[in-house]
Amino acid sequence: NQHLWLQDDKFKSEVKHFLGRNRDLISEMLSPQVAQLVAQDYIYQAKYKTMMVFSLISFVLWAKLHVENSIADTSITFRELATS
């Protein structure tokens, strides 16, 4: 079940922080409407929008790697990236 990883409150907080820090990137490359969703708590509720959250994380990672080239060390974990 993909929703299990958002049941960990610490990890959920790190995901929210990571996506929040990348709202401008999401707005520019996807849409301002999608970027506004990042601030909405309901998308982080495990039973609702977990695939949307996972897709946004995947998109941001892809954009940072292939468009911005802003991830220098590709061996770091998501947690390290999200909290750096």
Short mmCIF file of C-alpha atoms in Angstrom, two decimals, residues 9-59:
data_model
loop_
_atom_site.label_atom_id
_atom_site.label_comp_id
_atom_site.label_asym_id
_atom_site.label_seq_id
_atom_site.Cartn_x
_atom_site.Cartn_y
_atom_site.Cartn_z
CA ASP A 9 4.48 11.90 10.91
CA LYS A 10 8.16 12.79 10.72
CA PHE A 11 8.44 11.62 7.12
CA LYS A 12 5.18 13.37 6.20
CA SER A 13 6.60 16.59 7.65
CA GLU A 14 9.80 16.18 5.61
CA VAL A 15 7.78 15.58 2.44
CA LYS A 16 5.66 18.69 3.08
CA HIS A 17 8.81 20.72 3.71
CA PHE A 18 10.49 19.42 0.54
CA LEU A 19 7.49 20.12 -1.67
CA GLY A 20 6.89 23.48 0.01
CA ARG A 21 10.48 24.54 -0.73
CA ASN A 22 9.92 23.60 -4.36
CA ARG A 23 6.57 25.30 -4.95
CA ASP A 24 8.11 27.79 -7.39
CA LEU A 25 9.53 24.97 -9.48
CA ILE A 26 6.17 23.17 -9.46
CA SER A 27 4.37 26.40 -10.37
CA GLU A 28 6.74 27.19 -13.22
CA MET A 29 6.97 23.74 -14.74
CA LEU A 30 3.52 22.30 -13.99
CA SER A 31 1.04 24.99 -12.97
CA PRO A 32 0.30 27.53 -10.24
CA GLN A 33 -2.81 25.53 -9.34
CA VAL A 34 -0.80 22.38 -8.68
CA ALA A 35 1.71 24.40 -6.66
CA GLN A 36 -1.13 25.68 -4.47
CA LEU A 37 -2.10 22.11 -3.62
CA VAL A 38 1.29 21.60 -1.94
CA ALA A 39 0.16 23.86 0.91
CA GLN A 40 -3.10 21.96 1.43
CA ASP A 41 -2.95 19.50 4.32
CA TYR A 42 -5.53 17.16 2.84
CA ILE A 43 -3.19 15.94 0.08
CA TYR A 44 -0.90 14.50 2.75
CA GLN A 45 -3.67 12.47 4.37
CA ALA A 46 -2.73 8.86 3.82
CA LYS A 47 -6.14 7.80 2.58
CA TYR A 48 -6.61 10.57 0.03
CA LYS A 49 -3.96 11.81 -2.35
CA THR A 50 -0.86 9.71 -1.78
CA MET A 51 -0.29 9.04 -5.48
CA MET A 52 -0.45 12.78 -6.16
CA VAL A 53 2.16 13.42 -3.48
CA PHE A 54 4.37 10.62 -4.78
CA SER A 55 4.05 12.02 -8.33
CA LEU A 56 5.00 15.51 -7.17
CA ILE A 57 8.05 14.20 -5.33
CA SER A 58 9.08 12.23 -8.42
CA PHE A 59 8.60 15.25 -10.66
#
